[in-house]
JSON list of C-alpha atoms in Angstrom, two decimals:
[
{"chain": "A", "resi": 1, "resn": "UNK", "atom": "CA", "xyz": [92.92, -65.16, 89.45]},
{"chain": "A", "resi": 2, "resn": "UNK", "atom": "CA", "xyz": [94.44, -65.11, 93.41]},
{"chain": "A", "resi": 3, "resn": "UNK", "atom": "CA", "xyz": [93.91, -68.62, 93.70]},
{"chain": "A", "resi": 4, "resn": "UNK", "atom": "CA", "xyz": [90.79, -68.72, 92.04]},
{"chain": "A", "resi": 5, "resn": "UNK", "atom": "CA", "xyz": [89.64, -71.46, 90.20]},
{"chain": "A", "resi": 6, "resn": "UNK", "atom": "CA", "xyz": [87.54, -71.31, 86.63]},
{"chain": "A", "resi": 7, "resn": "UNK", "atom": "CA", "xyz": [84.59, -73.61, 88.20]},
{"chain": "A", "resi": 8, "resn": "UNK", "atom": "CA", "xyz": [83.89, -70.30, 91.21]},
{"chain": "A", "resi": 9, "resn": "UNK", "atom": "CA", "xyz": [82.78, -68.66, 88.51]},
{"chain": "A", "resi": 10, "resn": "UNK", "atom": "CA", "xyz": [79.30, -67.70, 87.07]},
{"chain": "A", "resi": 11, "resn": "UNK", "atom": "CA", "xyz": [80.46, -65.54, 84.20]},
{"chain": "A", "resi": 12, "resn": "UNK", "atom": "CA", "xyz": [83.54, -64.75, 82.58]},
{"chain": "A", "resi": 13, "resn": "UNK", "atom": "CA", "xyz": [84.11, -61.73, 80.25]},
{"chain": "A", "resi": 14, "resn": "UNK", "atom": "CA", "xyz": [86.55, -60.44, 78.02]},
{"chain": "A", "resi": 15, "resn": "UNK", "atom": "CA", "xyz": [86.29, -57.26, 76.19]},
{"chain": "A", "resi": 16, "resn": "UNK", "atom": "CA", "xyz": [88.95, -56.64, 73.43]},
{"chain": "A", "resi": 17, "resn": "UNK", "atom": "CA", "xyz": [89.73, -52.53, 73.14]},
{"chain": "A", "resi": 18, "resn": "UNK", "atom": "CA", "xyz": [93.10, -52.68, 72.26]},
{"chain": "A", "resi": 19, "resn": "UNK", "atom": "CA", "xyz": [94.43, -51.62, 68.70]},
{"chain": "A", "resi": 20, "resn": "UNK", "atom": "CA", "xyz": [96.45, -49.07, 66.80]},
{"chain": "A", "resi": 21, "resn": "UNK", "atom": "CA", "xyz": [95.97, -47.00, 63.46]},
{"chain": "A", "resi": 22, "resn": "UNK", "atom": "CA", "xyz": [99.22, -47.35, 62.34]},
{"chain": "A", "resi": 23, "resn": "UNK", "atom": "CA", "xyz": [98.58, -44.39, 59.46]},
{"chain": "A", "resi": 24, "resn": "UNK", "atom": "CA", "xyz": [100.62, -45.31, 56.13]},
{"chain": "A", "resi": 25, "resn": "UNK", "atom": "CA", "xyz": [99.88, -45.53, 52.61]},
{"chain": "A", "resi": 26, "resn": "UNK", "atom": "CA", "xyz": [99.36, -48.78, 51.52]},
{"chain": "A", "resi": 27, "resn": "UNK", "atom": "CA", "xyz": [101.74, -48.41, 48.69]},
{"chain": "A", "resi": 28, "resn": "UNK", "atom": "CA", "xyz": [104.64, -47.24, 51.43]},
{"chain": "A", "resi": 29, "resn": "UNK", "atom": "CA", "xyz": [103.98, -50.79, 53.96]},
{"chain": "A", "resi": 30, "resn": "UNK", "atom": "CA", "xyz": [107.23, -51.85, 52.28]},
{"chain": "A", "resi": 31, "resn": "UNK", "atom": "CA", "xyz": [109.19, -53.09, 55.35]},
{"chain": "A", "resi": 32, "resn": "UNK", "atom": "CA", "xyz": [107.62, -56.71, 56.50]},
{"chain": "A", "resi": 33, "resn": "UNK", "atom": "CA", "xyz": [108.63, -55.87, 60.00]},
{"chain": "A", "resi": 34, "resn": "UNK", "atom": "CA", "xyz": [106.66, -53.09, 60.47]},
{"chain": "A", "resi": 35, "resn": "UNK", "atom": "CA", "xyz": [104.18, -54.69, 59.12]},
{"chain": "A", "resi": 36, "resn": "UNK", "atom": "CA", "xyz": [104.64, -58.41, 61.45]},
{"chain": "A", "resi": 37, "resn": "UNK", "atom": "CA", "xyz": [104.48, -56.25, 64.04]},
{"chain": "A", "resi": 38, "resn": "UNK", "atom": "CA", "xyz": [101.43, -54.37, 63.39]},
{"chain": "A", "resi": 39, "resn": "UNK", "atom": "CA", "xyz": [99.59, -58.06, 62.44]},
{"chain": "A", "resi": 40, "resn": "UNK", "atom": "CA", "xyz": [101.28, -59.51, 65.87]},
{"chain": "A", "resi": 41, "resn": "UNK", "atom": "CA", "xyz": [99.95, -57.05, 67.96]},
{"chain": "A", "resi": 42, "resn": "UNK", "atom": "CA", "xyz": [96.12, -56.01, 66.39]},
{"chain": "A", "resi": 43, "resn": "UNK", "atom": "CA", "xyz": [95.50, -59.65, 65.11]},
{"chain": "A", "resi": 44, "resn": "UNK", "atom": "CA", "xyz": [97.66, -62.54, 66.15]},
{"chain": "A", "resi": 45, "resn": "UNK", "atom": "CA", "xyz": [97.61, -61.22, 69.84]},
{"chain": "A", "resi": 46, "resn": "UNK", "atom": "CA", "xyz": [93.90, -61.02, 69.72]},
{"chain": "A", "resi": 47, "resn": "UNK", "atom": "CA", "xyz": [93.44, -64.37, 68.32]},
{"chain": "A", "resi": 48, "resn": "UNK", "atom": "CA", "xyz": [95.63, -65.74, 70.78]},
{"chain": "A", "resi": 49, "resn": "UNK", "atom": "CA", "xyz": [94.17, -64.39, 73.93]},
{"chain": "A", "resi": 50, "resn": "UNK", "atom": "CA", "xyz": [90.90, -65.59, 72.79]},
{"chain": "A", "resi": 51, "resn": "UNK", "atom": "CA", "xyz": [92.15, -69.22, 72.34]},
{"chain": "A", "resi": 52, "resn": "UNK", "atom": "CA", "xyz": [93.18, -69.14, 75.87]},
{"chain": "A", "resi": 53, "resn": "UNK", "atom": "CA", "xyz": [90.25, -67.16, 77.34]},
{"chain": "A", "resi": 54, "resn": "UNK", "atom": "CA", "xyz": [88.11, -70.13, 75.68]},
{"chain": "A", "resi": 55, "resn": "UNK", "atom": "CA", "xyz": [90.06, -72.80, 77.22]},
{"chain": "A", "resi": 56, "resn": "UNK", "atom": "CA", "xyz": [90.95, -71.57, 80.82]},
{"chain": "A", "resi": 57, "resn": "UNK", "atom": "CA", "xyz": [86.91, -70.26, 81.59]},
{"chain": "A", "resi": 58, "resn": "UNK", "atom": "CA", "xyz": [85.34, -73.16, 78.83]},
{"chain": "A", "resi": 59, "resn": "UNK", "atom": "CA", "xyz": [83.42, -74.68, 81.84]},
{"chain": "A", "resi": 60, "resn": "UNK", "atom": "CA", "xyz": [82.13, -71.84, 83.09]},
{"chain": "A", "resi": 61, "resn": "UNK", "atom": "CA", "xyz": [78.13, -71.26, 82.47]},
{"chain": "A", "resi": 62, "resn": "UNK", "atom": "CA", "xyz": [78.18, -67.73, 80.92]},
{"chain": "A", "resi": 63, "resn": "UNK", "atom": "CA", "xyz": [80.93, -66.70, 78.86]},
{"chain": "A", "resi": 64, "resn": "UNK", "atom": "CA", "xyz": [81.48, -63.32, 76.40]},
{"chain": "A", "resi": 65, "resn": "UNK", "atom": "CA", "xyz": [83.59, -62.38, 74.22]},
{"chain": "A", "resi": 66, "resn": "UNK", "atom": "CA", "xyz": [82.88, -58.28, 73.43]},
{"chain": "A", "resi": 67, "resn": "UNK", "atom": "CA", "xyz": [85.61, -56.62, 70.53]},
{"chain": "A", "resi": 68, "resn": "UNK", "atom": "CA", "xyz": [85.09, -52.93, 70.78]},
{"chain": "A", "resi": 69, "resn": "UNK", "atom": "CA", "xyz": [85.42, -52.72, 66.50]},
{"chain": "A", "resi": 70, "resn": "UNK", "atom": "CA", "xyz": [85.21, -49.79, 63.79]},
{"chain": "A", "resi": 71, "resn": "UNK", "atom": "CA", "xyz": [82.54, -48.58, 60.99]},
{"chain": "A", "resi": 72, "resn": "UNK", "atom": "CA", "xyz": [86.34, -48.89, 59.01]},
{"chain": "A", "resi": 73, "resn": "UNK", "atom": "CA", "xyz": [86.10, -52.51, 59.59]},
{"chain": "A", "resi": 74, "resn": "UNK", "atom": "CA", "xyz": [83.78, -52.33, 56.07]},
{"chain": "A", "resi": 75, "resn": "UNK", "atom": "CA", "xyz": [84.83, -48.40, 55.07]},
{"chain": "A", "resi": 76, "resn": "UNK", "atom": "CA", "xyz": [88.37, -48.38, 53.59]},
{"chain": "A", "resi": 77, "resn": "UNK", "atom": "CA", "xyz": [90.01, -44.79, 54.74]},
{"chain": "A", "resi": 78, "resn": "UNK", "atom": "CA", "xyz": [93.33, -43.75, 52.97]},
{"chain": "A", "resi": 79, "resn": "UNK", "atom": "CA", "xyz": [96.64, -44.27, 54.75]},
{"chain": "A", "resi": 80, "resn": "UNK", "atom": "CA", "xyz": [94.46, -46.70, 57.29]},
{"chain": "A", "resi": 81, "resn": "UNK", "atom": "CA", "xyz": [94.91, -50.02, 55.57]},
{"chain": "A", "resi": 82, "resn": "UNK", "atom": "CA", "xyz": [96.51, -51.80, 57.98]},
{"chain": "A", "resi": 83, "resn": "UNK", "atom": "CA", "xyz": [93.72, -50.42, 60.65]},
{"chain": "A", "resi": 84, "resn": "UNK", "atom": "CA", "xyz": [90.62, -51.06, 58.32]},
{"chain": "A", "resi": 85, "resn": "UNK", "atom": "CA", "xyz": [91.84, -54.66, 56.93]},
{"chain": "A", "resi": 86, "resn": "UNK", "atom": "CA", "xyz": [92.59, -55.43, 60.78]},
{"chain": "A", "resi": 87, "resn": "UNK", "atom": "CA", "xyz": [89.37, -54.81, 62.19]},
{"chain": "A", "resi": 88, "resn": "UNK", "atom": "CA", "xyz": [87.87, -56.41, 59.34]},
{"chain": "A", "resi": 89, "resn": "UNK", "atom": "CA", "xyz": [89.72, -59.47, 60.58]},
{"chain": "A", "resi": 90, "resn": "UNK", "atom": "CA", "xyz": [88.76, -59.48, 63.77]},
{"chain": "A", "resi": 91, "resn": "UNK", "atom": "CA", "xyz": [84.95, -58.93, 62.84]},
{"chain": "A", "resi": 92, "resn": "UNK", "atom": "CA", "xyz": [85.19, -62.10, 60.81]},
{"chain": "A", "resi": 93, "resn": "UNK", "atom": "CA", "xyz": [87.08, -63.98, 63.72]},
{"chain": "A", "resi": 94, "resn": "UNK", "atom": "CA", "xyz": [84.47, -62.80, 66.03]},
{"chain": "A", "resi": 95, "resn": "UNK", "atom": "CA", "xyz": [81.77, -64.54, 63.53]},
{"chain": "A", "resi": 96, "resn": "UNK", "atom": "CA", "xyz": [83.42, -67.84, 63.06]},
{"chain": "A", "resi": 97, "resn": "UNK", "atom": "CA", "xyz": [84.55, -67.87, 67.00]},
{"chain": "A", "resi": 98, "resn": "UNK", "atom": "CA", "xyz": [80.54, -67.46, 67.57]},
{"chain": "A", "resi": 99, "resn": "UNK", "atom": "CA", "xyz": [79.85, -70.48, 64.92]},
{"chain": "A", "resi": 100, "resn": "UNK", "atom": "CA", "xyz": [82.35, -72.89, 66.54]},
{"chain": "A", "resi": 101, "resn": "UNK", "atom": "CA", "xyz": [81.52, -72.20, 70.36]},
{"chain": "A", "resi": 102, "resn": "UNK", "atom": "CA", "xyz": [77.77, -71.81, 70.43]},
{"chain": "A", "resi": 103, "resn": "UNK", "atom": "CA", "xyz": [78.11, -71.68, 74.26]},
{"chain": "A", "resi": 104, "resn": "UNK", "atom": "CA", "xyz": [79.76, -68.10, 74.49]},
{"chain": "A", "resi": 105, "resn": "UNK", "atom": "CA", "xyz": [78.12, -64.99, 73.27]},
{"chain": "A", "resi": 106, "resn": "UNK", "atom": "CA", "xyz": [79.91, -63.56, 70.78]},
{"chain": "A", "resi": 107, "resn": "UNK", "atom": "CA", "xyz": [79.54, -59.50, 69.85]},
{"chain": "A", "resi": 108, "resn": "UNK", "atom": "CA", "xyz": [81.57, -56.71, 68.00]},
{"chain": "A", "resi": 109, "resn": "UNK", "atom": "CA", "xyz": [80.54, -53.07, 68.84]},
{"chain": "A", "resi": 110, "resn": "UNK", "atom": "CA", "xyz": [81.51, -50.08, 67.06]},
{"chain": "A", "resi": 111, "resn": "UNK", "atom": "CA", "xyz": [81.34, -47.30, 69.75]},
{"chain": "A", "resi": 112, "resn": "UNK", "atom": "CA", "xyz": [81.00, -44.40, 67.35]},
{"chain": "A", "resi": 113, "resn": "UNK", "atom": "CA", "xyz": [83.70, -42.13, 67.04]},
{"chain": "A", "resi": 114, "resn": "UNK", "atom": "CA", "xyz": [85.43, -41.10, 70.81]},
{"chain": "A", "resi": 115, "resn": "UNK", "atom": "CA", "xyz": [86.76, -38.78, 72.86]},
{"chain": "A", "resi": 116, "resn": "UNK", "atom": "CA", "xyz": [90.16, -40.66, 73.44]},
{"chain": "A", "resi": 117, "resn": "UNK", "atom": "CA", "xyz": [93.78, -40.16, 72.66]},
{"chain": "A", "resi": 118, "resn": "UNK", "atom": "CA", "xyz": [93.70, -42.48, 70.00]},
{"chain": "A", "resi": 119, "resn": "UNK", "atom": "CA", "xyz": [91.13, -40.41, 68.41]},
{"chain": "A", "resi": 120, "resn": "UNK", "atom": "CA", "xyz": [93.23, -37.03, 68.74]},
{"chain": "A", "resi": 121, "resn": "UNK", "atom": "CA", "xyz": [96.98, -38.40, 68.55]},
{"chain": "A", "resi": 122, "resn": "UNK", "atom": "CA", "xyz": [96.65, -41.31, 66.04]},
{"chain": "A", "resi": 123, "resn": "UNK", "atom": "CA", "xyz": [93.15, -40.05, 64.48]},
{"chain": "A", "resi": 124, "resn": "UNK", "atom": "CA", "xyz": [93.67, -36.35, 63.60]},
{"chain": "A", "resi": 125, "resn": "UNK", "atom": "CA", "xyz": [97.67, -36.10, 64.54]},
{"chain": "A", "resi": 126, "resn": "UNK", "atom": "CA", "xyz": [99.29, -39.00, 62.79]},
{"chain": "A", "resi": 127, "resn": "UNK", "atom": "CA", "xyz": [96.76, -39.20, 60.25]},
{"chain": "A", "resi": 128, "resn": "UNK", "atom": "CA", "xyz": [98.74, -39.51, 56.34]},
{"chain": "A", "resi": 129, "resn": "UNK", "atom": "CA", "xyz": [95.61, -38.50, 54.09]},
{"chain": "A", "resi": 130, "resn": "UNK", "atom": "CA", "xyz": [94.69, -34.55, 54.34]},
{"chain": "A", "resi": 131, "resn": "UNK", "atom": "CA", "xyz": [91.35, -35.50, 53.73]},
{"chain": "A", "resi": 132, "resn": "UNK", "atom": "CA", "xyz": [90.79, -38.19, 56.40]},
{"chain": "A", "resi": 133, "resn": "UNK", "atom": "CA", "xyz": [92.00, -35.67, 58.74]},
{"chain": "A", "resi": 134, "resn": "UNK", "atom": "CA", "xyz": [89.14, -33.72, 57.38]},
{"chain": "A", "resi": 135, "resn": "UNK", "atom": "CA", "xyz": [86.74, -36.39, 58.22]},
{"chain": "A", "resi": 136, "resn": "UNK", "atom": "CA", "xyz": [87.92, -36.82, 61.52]},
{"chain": "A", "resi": 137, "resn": "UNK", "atom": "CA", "xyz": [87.57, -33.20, 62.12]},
{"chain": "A", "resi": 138, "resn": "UNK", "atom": "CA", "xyz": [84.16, -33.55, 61.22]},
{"chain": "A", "resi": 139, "resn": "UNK", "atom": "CA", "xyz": [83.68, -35.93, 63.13]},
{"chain": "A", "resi": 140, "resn": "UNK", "atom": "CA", "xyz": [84.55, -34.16, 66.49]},
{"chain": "A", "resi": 141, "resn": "UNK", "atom": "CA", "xyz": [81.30, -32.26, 66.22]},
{"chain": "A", "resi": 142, "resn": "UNK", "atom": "CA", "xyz": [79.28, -35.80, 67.14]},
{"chain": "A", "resi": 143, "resn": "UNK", "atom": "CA", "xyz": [81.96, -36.78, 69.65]},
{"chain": "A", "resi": 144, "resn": "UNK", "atom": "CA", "xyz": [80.98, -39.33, 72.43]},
{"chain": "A", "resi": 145, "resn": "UNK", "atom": "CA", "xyz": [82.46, -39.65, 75.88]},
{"chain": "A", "resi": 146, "resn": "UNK", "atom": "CA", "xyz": [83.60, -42.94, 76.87]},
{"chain": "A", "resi": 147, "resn": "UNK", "atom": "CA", "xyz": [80.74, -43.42, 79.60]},
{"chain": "A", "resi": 148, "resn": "UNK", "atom": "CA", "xyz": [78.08, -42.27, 76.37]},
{"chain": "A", "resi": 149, "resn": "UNK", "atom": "CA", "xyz": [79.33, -44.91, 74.49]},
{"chain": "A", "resi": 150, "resn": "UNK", "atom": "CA", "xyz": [79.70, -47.75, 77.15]},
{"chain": "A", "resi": 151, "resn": "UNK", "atom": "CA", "xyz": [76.28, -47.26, 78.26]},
{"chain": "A", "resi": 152, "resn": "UNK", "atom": "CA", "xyz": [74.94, -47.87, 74.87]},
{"chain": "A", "resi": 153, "resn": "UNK", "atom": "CA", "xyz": [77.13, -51.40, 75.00]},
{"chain": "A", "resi": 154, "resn": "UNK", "atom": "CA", "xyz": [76.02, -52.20, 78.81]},
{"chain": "A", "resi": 155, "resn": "UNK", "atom": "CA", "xyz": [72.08, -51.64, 77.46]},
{"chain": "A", "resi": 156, "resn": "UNK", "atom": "CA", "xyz": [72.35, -54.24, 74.56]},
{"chain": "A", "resi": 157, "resn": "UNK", "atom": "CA", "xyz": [74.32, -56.37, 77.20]},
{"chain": "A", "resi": 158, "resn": "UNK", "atom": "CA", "xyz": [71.66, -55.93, 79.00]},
{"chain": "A", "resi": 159, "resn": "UNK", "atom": "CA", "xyz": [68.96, -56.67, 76.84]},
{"chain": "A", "resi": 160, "resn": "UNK", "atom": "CA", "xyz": [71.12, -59.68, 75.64]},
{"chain": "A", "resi": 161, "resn": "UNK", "atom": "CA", "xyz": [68.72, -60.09, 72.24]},
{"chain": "A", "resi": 162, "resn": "UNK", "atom": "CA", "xyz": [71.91, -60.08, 69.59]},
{"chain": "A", "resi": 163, "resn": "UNK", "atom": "CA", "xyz": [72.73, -62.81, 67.25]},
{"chain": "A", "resi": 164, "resn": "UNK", "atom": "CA", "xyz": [76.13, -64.09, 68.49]},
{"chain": "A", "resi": 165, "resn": "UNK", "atom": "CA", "xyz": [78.29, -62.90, 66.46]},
{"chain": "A", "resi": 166, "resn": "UNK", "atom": "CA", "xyz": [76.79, -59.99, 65.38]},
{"chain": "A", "resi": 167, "resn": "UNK", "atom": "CA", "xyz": [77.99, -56.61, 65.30]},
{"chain": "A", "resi": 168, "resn": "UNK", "atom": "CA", "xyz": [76.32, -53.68, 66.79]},
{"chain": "A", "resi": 169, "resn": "UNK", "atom": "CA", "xyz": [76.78, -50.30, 66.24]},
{"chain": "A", "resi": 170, "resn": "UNK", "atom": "CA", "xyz": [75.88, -47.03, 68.82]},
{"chain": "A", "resi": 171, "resn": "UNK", "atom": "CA", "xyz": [73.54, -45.62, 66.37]},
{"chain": "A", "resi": 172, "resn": "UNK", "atom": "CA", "xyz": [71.78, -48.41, 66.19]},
{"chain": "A", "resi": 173, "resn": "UNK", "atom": "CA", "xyz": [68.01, -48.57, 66.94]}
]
């Protein structure tokens, strides 16, 4: 923070949008440290960096707590266990964060499916299951660009009328 302290603040925000697919069968996740590794970085990491984001800004007025989350956090997808059970987690850690610390707003968003990297190279690339690929495919005809997407999370920001805890979706209403 340069110097900064916690108390110059109004507002503090922290917007998780880091995570992997990891594409494997479920029946192949056979070596624990593959797996460790995948739960260290998509879960423990996340749960983690919230503790600390909670304690370093806890005395500042306005405080949330945004994780950018998947319609696979409650859709299984083949070969995308480790992806679908992880954002799963992190919905429900996003809930129970939101019961515990009434004080910061609490919200998951699930930015529809977009134009990124992670879409093309882990999405459709790396992608196990023929007909997930298939999906994904699909799903490039209803593409979103980042900015799309962002300005749909900046309105309900904005409008600031979501249940902590809650999770929002871009094709919301």
């Amino acid at each position: 923070m340069n110097g900064r302290q916690t108390s110059e603040f109004q507002q503090a925000m922290m917007i998780h949008n880091a995570a992997s697919i990891g594409s494997e069968f479920c029946r192949n996740l056979t070596d624990v440290n593959h797996v460790s590794h995948y739960l260290n970085v998509n879960m423990a990491g996340f749960v983690a960096l919230n503790a600390q984001f909670m304690q370093e800004f806890k005395d500042v007025p306005s405080k949330v707590v945004i994780n950018i989350t998947s319609d696979y956090a409650v859709q299984p997808l083949a070969s995308w266990g480790l992806y679908c059970s992880g954002k799963a987690f992190r919905e429900m850690f996003m809930k129970t964060l939101a019961l515990e610390q009434p004080d910061f707003r609490v919200l998951s968003y699930s930015p529809g499916s977009v134009d990124t990297d992670m879409f093309y190279k882990e999405g459709i690339q790396e992608t196990k299951d023929v007909n997930v690929v298939k999906s994904l495919r699909d799903a490039e005809k209803h593409i979103l660009t980042p900015d799309t997407t962002v300005k749909r999370l900046i309105a309900a920001l904005d409008k600031n009328v979501f249940e902590s805890g809650a999770c929002i979706h871009y094709y919301d209403d």
